[in-house]
């Protein structure tokens, strides 16, 4: 099975980056794209995110070997329904959604009998929209595929090869496990950032201008994550509810234990935890998931 034509639905950060990565790393692949927002389509044309920006989803997918839905997870079903009648029989349908169980359910309901192999490239930034994408977004990053048990092996191999071509490292995972892993590595950290930034801006005895002025003390790094796209993140929490609530329960217990340690002056507990977390940062760097430079390489 050869992927020669790729249709991208949703031309924001992820869709745009896929288009640009194909142009750079697999220029033999023909790309088409569609976004429901006319201004996004115009920007996509101007930046050359895909070979042809189409005026309908139907037109974009008409000749596709692979269709990648790059819309918020809450919009997956609508996006899939819009293409259902227009897909070539051979097409593989995939996506980039941050939660996988709900996406499989949505796509299976909208596209019965089709070859569906969901995917999640674990790569992104806090920016969104057609100006945000760049060709190297996936280089060295993991792309998790969550094929259903009866997935066509040839289609799975073709999709794995596709992501490898874009520079990603491919891993297969059960959708439910994916949702649990990502709840703890991505969704809860975002929730904590949204909370702390919201809490700081609601304080009465510390002014908002003080919070911003002294933000380099740690707050600033949370604001990067908390600036992420509100629609995307609303949908992630609504669609990965079970795993997020489970992990949040664990997190709350650990937070309560820390609270107790601080109150009772238990320095040993604090020191032990902070030593473990420092070692985890080391592992993240050693595995090439972040840069070693202090303070994320900011100039001082
Ligand atoms: P984005 O920059 O906001 O782009 C999404 C685009 O899809 C928007 O232009 C949106 O238009 C459009 N859209 C929405 N519904 C549509 C539909 N039914 N048909 C056609 N276009 C539609 O979002 P993104 O950051 O690329 O995220 C896309 C997906 O990637 C999400 O599922 C997200 O969970 C996943 N993801 C994101 C990241 C990240 O860091 N951002 C990382 C990995 C995976 P409107 O603005 O009009 O709604």
GROMACS .gro file of C-alpha atoms and ligand atoms in nm:
model
  348
    1UNK     CA    1   0.000   0.000   0.000
    2UNK     CA    2   0.154   0.328  -0.109
    3UNK     CA    3   0.062   0.671   0.021
    4UNK     CA    4   0.093   0.910  -0.270
    5UNK     CA    5  -0.182   1.162  -0.196
    6UNK     CA    6  -0.259   1.301   0.150
    7UNK     CA    7  -0.563   1.514   0.239
    8UNK     CA    8  -0.541   1.730   0.550
    9UNK     CA    9  -0.864   1.850   0.710
   10UNK     CA   10  -0.801   2.143   0.947
   11UNK     CA   11  -0.509   2.366   0.851
   12UNK     CA   12  -0.397   2.497   1.191
   13UNK     CA   13  -0.078   2.416   1.381
   14UNK     CA   14  -0.092   2.039   1.329
   15UNK     CA   15  -0.241   2.031   0.979
   16UNK     CA   16  -0.008   2.305   0.857
   17UNK     CA   17   0.297   2.136   1.008
   18UNK     CA   18   0.211   1.805   0.840
   19UNK     CA   19   0.175   1.980   0.503
   20UNK     CA   20   0.508   2.161   0.544
   21UNK     CA   21   0.684   1.849   0.673
   22UNK     CA   22   0.562   1.651   0.369
   23UNK     CA   23   0.686   1.924   0.134
   24UNK     CA   24   1.026   1.920   0.301
   25UNK     CA   25   1.079   1.550   0.374
   26UNK     CA   26   0.856   1.364   0.126
   27UNK     CA   27   0.809   1.602  -0.168
   28UNK     CA   28   0.682   1.318  -0.391
   29UNK     CA   29   0.356   1.308  -0.193
   30UNK     CA   30   0.072   1.523  -0.332
   31UNK     CA   31  -0.111   1.722  -0.063
   32UNK     CA   32  -0.458   1.874  -0.055
   33UNK     CA   33  -0.623   2.050   0.236
   34UNK     CA   34  -0.940   2.206   0.366
   35UNK     CA   35  -1.035   2.418   0.667
   36UNK     CA   36  -1.386   2.535   0.745
   37UNK     CA   37  -1.259   2.887   0.810
   38UNK     CA   38  -1.220   3.089   0.491
   39UNK     CA   39  -0.951   3.312   0.645
   40UNK     CA   40  -0.753   3.000   0.741
   41UNK     CA   41  -0.784   2.867   0.385
   42UNK     CA   42  -0.651   3.198   0.250
   43UNK     CA   43  -0.358   3.199   0.495
   44UNK     CA   44  -0.285   2.834   0.410
   45UNK     CA   45  -0.268   2.921   0.041
   46UNK     CA   46  -0.039   3.212   0.109
   47UNK     CA   47   0.200   3.003   0.321
   48UNK     CA   48   0.180   2.704   0.083
   49UNK     CA   49   0.084   2.468   0.367
   50UNK     CA   50  -0.046   2.215   0.114
   51UNK     CA   51  -0.023   2.178  -0.263
   52UNK     CA   52  -0.391   2.261  -0.316
   53UNK     CA   53  -0.626   2.427  -0.067
   54UNK     CA   54  -0.976   2.312  -0.162
   55UNK     CA   55  -1.310   2.487  -0.114
   56UNK     CA   56  -1.477   2.179   0.034
   57UNK     CA   57  -1.375   1.878   0.242
   58UNK     CA   58  -1.531   1.656  -0.024
   59UNK     CA   59  -1.301   1.795  -0.293
   60UNK     CA   60  -0.995   1.769  -0.067
   61UNK     CA   61  -1.040   1.396   0.003
   62UNK     CA   62  -1.160   1.285  -0.341
   63UNK     CA   63  -0.825   1.134  -0.448
   64UNK     CA   64  -0.665   1.070  -0.111
   65UNK     CA   65  -0.477   0.756  -0.008
   66UNK     CA   66  -0.457   0.899   0.343
   67UNK     CA   67  -0.687   1.152   0.510
   68UNK     CA   68  -0.566   1.314   0.833
   69UNK     CA   69  -0.821   1.495   1.045
   70UNK     CA   70  -0.641   1.781   1.222
   71UNK     CA   71  -0.936   1.941   1.400
   72UNK     CA   72  -1.014   1.967   1.774
   73UNK     CA   73  -1.119   1.629   1.916
   74UNK     CA   74  -1.476   1.751   1.969
   75UNK     CA   75  -1.501   1.828   1.595
   76UNK     CA   76  -1.373   1.490   1.471
   77UNK     CA   77  -1.715   1.335   1.417
   78UNK     CA   78  -1.850   1.631   1.220
   79UNK     CA   79  -1.533   1.645   1.009
   80UNK     CA   80  -1.558   1.270   0.941
   81UNK     CA   81  -1.927   1.291   0.847
   82UNK     CA   82  -1.850   1.568   0.598
   83UNK     CA   83  -1.614   1.340   0.403
   84UNK     CA   84  -1.794   1.006   0.447
   85UNK     CA   85  -1.960   1.003   0.105
   86UNK     CA   86  -1.656   1.128  -0.084
   87UNK     CA   87  -1.372   0.901   0.028
   88UNK     CA   88  -1.204   0.667  -0.218
   89UNK     CA   89  -1.251   0.303  -0.109
   90UNK     CA   90  -0.875   0.257  -0.053
   91UNK     CA   91  -0.831   0.560   0.176
   92UNK     CA   92  -0.684   0.526   0.524
   93UNK     CA   93  -0.850   0.766   0.768
   94UNK     CA   94  -0.636   0.896   1.050
   95UNK     CA   95  -0.617   1.197   1.280
   96UNK     CA   96  -0.386   1.378   1.522
   97UNK     CA   97  -0.623   1.420   1.818
   98UNK     CA   98  -0.483   1.443   2.170
   99UNK     CA   99  -0.726   1.183   2.310
  100UNK     CA  100  -0.782   0.854   2.134
  101UNK     CA  101  -1.071   0.654   2.279
  102UNK     CA  102  -1.332   0.917   2.203
  103UNK     CA  103  -1.185   0.975   1.857
  104UNK     CA  104  -1.205   0.604   1.768
  105UNK     CA  105  -1.570   0.604   1.877
  106UNK     CA  106  -1.645   0.919   1.677
  107UNK     CA  107  -1.470   0.800   1.360
  108UNK     CA  108  -1.615   0.448   1.378
  109UNK     CA  109  -1.966   0.592   1.410
  110UNK     CA  110  -1.920   0.834   1.121
  111UNK     CA  111  -1.725   0.605   0.886
  112UNK     CA  112  -1.847   0.246   0.929
  113UNK     CA  113  -1.652  -0.014   0.730
  114UNK     CA  114  -1.362   0.222   0.660
  115UNK     CA  115  -0.990   0.173   0.737
  116UNK     CA  116  -0.946   0.387   1.047
  117UNK     CA  117  -0.609   0.413   1.223
  118UNK     CA  118  -0.601   0.693   1.480
  119UNK     CA  119  -0.272   0.865   1.561
  120UNK     CA  120  -0.134   1.123   1.802
  121UNK     CA  121   0.193   1.295   1.724
  122UNK     CA  122   0.314   1.402   2.068
  123UNK     CA  123   0.445   1.732   1.940
  124UNK     CA  124   0.307   2.081   1.955
  125UNK     CA  125   0.341   2.431   2.086
  126UNK     CA  126   0.113   2.677   2.263
  127UNK     CA  127   0.040   2.848   1.931
  128UNK     CA  128  -0.244   2.761   1.698
  129UNK     CA  129  -0.375   2.859   1.356
  130UNK     CA  130  -0.234   2.853   1.002
  131UNK     CA  131   0.066   3.073   1.086
  132UNK     CA  132   0.183   2.845   1.366
  133UNK     CA  133   0.292   2.535   1.173
  134UNK     CA  134   0.652   2.449   1.085
  135UNK     CA  135   0.815   2.163   0.895
  136UNK     CA  136   1.031   2.027   1.178
  137UNK     CA  137   0.756   1.996   1.441
  138UNK     CA  138   0.766   1.615   1.436
  139UNK     CA  139   1.143   1.562   1.407
  140UNK     CA  140   1.256   1.326   1.682
  141UNK     CA  141   0.913   1.333   1.849
  142UNK     CA  142   0.694   1.030   1.917
  143UNK     CA  143   0.387   0.958   1.713
  144UNK     CA  144   0.156   0.711   1.888
  145UNK     CA  145  -0.070   0.501   1.664
  146UNK     CA  146  -0.371   0.335   1.828
  147UNK     CA  147  -0.491   0.085   1.566
  148UNK     CA  148  -0.804  -0.117   1.638
  149UNK     CA  149  -0.737  -0.489   1.693
  150UNK     CA  150  -0.853  -0.578   1.340
  151UNK     CA  151  -0.658  -0.302   1.161
  152UNK     CA  152  -0.530  -0.388   0.814
  153UNK     CA  153  -0.155  -0.463   0.861
  154UNK     CA  154  -0.064  -0.309   0.522
  155UNK     CA  155  -0.243   0.015   0.611
  156UNK     CA  156  -0.076   0.021   0.952
  157UNK     CA  157   0.265  -0.026   0.794
  158UNK     CA  158   0.196   0.249   0.539
  159UNK     CA  159   0.090   0.493   0.812
  160UNK     CA  160   0.394   0.406   1.027
  161UNK     CA  161   0.622   0.464   0.727
  162UNK     CA  162   0.449   0.794   0.659
  163UNK     CA  163   0.516   0.929   1.011
  164UNK     CA  164   0.871   0.796   1.007
  165UNK     CA  165   0.927   0.990   0.683
  166UNK     CA  166   0.815   1.308   0.861
  167UNK     CA  167   1.089   1.249   1.120
  168UNK     CA  168   0.875   1.099   1.396
  169UNK     CA  169   0.941   0.788   1.604
  170UNK     CA  170   0.639   0.560   1.589
  171UNK     CA  171   0.494   0.364   1.879
  172UNK     CA  172   0.180   0.147   1.886
  173UNK     CA  173  -0.051   0.163   2.187
  174UNK     CA  174  -0.394   0.062   2.298
  175UNK     CA  175  -0.623   0.370   2.289
  176UNK     CA  176  -0.725   0.339   2.652
  177UNK     CA  177  -0.364   0.317   2.768
  178UNK     CA  178  -0.273   0.614   2.547
  179UNK     CA  179  -0.538   0.823   2.718
  180UNK     CA  180  -0.406   0.733   3.063
  181UNK     CA  181  -0.043   0.804   2.972
  182UNK     CA  182  -0.127   1.135   2.807
  183UNK     CA  183  -0.352   1.234   3.097
  184UNK     CA  184  -0.048   1.232   3.324
  185UNK     CA  185   0.217   1.362   3.080
  186UNK     CA  186   0.014   1.630   2.907
  187UNK     CA  187  -0.345   1.683   3.016
  188UNK     CA  188  -0.293   1.718   3.394
  189UNK     CA  189   0.015   1.942   3.351
  190UNK     CA  190  -0.197   2.168   3.131
  191UNK     CA  191  -0.477   2.164   3.388
  192UNK     CA  192  -0.231   2.262   3.661
  193UNK     CA  193  -0.099   2.547   3.446
  194UNK     CA  194  -0.452   2.672   3.367
  195UNK     CA  195  -0.531   2.657   3.739
  196UNK     CA  196  -0.221   2.830   3.874
  197UNK     CA  197  -0.237   3.110   3.617
  198UNK     CA  198  -0.609   3.155   3.687
  199UNK     CA  199  -0.555   3.150   4.065
  200UNK     CA  200  -0.271   3.404   4.048
  201UNK     CA  201  -0.479   3.641   3.840
  202UNK     CA  202  -0.773   3.616   4.084
  203UNK     CA  203  -0.575   3.700   4.401
  204UNK     CA  204  -0.678   4.000   4.604
  205UNK     CA  205  -0.373   4.069   4.821
  206UNK     CA  206  -0.116   4.027   4.542
  207UNK     CA  207  -0.190   4.251   4.247
  208UNK     CA  208  -0.210   4.125   3.891
  209UNK     CA  209   0.068   4.365   3.792
  210UNK     CA  210   0.294   4.218   4.064
  211UNK     CA  211   0.223   3.867   3.934
  212UNK     CA  212   0.327   3.969   3.583
  213UNK     CA  213   0.623   4.181   3.698
  214UNK     CA  214   0.780   3.900   3.904
  215UNK     CA  215   0.670   3.617   3.676
  216UNK     CA  216   1.027   3.493   3.610
  217UNK     CA  217   1.009   3.319   3.948
  218UNK     CA  218   0.832   3.021   3.789
  219UNK     CA  219   0.492   3.161   3.696
  220UNK     CA  220   0.618   3.262   3.351
  221UNK     CA  221   0.676   2.899   3.247
  222UNK     CA  222   0.321   2.809   3.344
  223UNK     CA  223   0.186   3.100   3.136
  224UNK     CA  224   0.334   2.943   2.821
  225UNK     CA  225   0.130   2.627   2.870
  226UNK     CA  226  -0.175   2.818   2.991
  227UNK     CA  227  -0.173   3.020   2.666
  228UNK     CA  228  -0.264   2.707   2.468
  229UNK     CA  229  -0.571   2.701   2.246
  230UNK     CA  230  -0.890   2.719   2.457
  231UNK     CA  231  -1.106   2.518   2.214
  232UNK     CA  232  -0.853   2.240   2.176
  233UNK     CA  233  -0.809   2.205   2.552
  234UNK     CA  234  -1.176   2.231   2.635
  235UNK     CA  235  -1.229   1.937   2.399
  236UNK     CA  236  -0.939   1.736   2.545
  237UNK     CA  237  -1.085   1.752   2.897
  238UNK     CA  238  -1.439   1.677   2.780
  239UNK     CA  239  -1.316   1.381   2.574
  240UNK     CA  240  -1.059   1.228   2.809
  241UNK     CA  241  -1.273   1.274   3.116
  242UNK     CA  242  -1.224   0.928   3.274
  243UNK     CA  243  -0.843   0.915   3.255
  244UNK     CA  244  -0.805   1.280   3.356
  245UNK     CA  245  -1.028   1.238   3.662
  246UNK     CA  246  -0.844   0.921   3.761
  247UNK     CA  247  -0.503   1.089   3.740
  248UNK     CA  248  -0.635   1.403   3.906
  249UNK     CA  249  -0.739   1.188   4.203
  250UNK     CA  250  -0.382   1.059   4.235
  251UNK     CA  251  -0.241   1.408   4.196
  252UNK     CA  252  -0.471   1.550   4.463
  253UNK     CA  253  -0.363   1.280   4.709
  254UNK     CA  254   0.004   1.356   4.646
  255UNK     CA  255  -0.060   1.729   4.680
  256UNK     CA  256  -0.231   1.671   5.013
  257UNK     CA  257   0.070   1.468   5.132
  258UNK     CA  258   0.301   1.756   5.037
  259UNK     CA  259   0.074   2.002   5.212
  260UNK     CA  260   0.103   1.785   5.526
  261UNK     CA  261   0.483   1.769   5.493
  262UNK     CA  262   0.508   2.148   5.469
  263UNK     CA  263   0.272   2.202   5.761
  264UNK     CA  264   0.456   1.954   5.984
  265UNK     CA  265   0.803   2.074   5.882
  266UNK     CA  266   0.890   1.738   5.726
  267UNK     CA  267   1.193   1.850   5.522
  268UNK     CA  268   1.299   1.495   5.449
  269UNK     CA  269   0.983   1.421   5.249
  270UNK     CA  270   1.020   1.744   5.053
  271UNK     CA  271   1.389   1.683   4.981
  272UNK     CA  272   1.329   1.324   4.875
  273UNK     CA  273   1.057   1.423   4.628
  274UNK     CA  274   1.250   1.716   4.483
  275UNK     CA  275   1.554   1.492   4.431
  276UNK     CA  276   1.342   1.239   4.242
  277UNK     CA  277   1.187   1.507   4.022
  278UNK     CA  278   1.528   1.654   3.940
  279UNK     CA  279   1.639   1.309   3.822
  280UNK     CA  280   1.331   1.286   3.597
  281UNK     CA  281   1.429   1.614   3.428
  282UNK     CA  282   1.771   1.457   3.361
  283UNK     CA  283   1.605   1.155   3.196
  284UNK     CA  284   1.386   1.379   2.977
  285UNK     CA  285   1.702   1.554   2.852
  286UNK     CA  286   1.898   1.230   2.811
  287UNK     CA  287   1.619   1.086   2.595
  288UNK     CA  288   1.630   1.391   2.366
  289UNK     CA  289   1.287   1.523   2.468
  290UNK     CA  290   1.426   1.864   2.569
  291UNK     CA  291   1.733   2.082   2.558
  292UNK     CA  292   1.992   2.082   2.833
  293UNK     CA  293   2.039   2.459   2.835
  294UNK     CA  294   1.941   2.620   3.167
  295UNK     CA  295   1.611   2.810   3.174
  296UNK     CA  296   1.512   2.660   2.836
  297UNK     CA  297   1.805   2.841   2.673
  298UNK     CA  298   1.666   3.189   2.733
  299UNK     CA  299   1.918   3.471   2.700
  300UNK     CA  300   1.997   3.652   3.026
  301LIG     P1  301  -0.572   2.466   1.542
  301LIG     O1  302  -0.440   2.530   1.513
  301LIG     O2  303  -0.676   2.544   1.615
  301LIG     O3  304  -0.634   2.414   1.403
  301LIG     C1  305  -0.755   2.346   1.392
  301LIG     C2  306  -0.827   2.398   1.268
  301LIG     O4  307  -0.934   2.308   1.237
  301LIG     C3  308  -0.892   2.535   1.287
  301LIG     O5  309  -0.858   2.619   1.179
  301LIG     C4  310  -1.041   2.502   1.288
  301LIG     O6  311  -1.123   2.608   1.241
  301LIG     C5  312  -1.046   2.384   1.196
  301LIG     N1  313  -1.169   2.308   1.206
  301LIG     C6  314  -1.248   2.284   1.313
  301LIG     N2  315  -1.352   2.206   1.282
  301LIG     C7  316  -1.340   2.177   1.149
  301LIG     C8  317  -1.416   2.099   1.058
  301LIG     N3  318  -1.525   2.033   1.097
  301LIG     N4  319  -1.375   2.093   0.930
  301LIG     C9  320  -1.264   2.158   0.889
  301LIG     N5  321  -1.187   2.234   0.971
  301LIG    C10  322  -1.224   2.243   1.100
  301LIG     O7  323  -0.552   2.330   1.625
  301LIG     P2  324  -0.423   2.235   1.635
  301LIG     O8  325  -0.336   2.282   1.746
  301LIG     O9  326  -0.367   2.215   1.499
  301LIG    O10  327  -0.494   2.101   1.687
  301LIG    C11  328  -0.557   2.012   1.597
  301LIG    C12  329  -0.567   1.874   1.662
  301LIG    O11  330  -0.435   1.832   1.697
  301LIG    C13  331  -0.649   1.868   1.790
  301LIG    O12  332  -0.728   1.752   1.790
  301LIG    C14  333  -0.545   1.860   1.901
  301LIG    O13  334  -0.594   1.787   2.012
  301LIG    C15  335  -0.432   1.786   1.831
  301LIG     N6  336  -0.296   1.811   1.880
  301LIG    C16  337  -0.259   1.938   1.913
  301LIG    C17  338  -0.130   1.962   1.960
  301LIG    C18  339  -0.087   2.100   2.000
  301LIG    O14  340   0.013   2.118   2.069
  301LIG     N7  341  -0.156   2.204   1.957
  301LIG    C19  342  -0.037   1.857   1.970
  301LIG    C20  343  -0.077   1.727   1.930
  301LIG    C21  344  -0.208   1.705   1.886
  301LIG     P3  345  -1.205   2.700   1.349
  301LIG    O15  346  -1.100   2.787   1.411
  301LIG    O16  347  -1.304   2.771   1.264
  301LIG    O17  348  -1.268   2.608   1.450
   0.00000   0.00000   0.00000
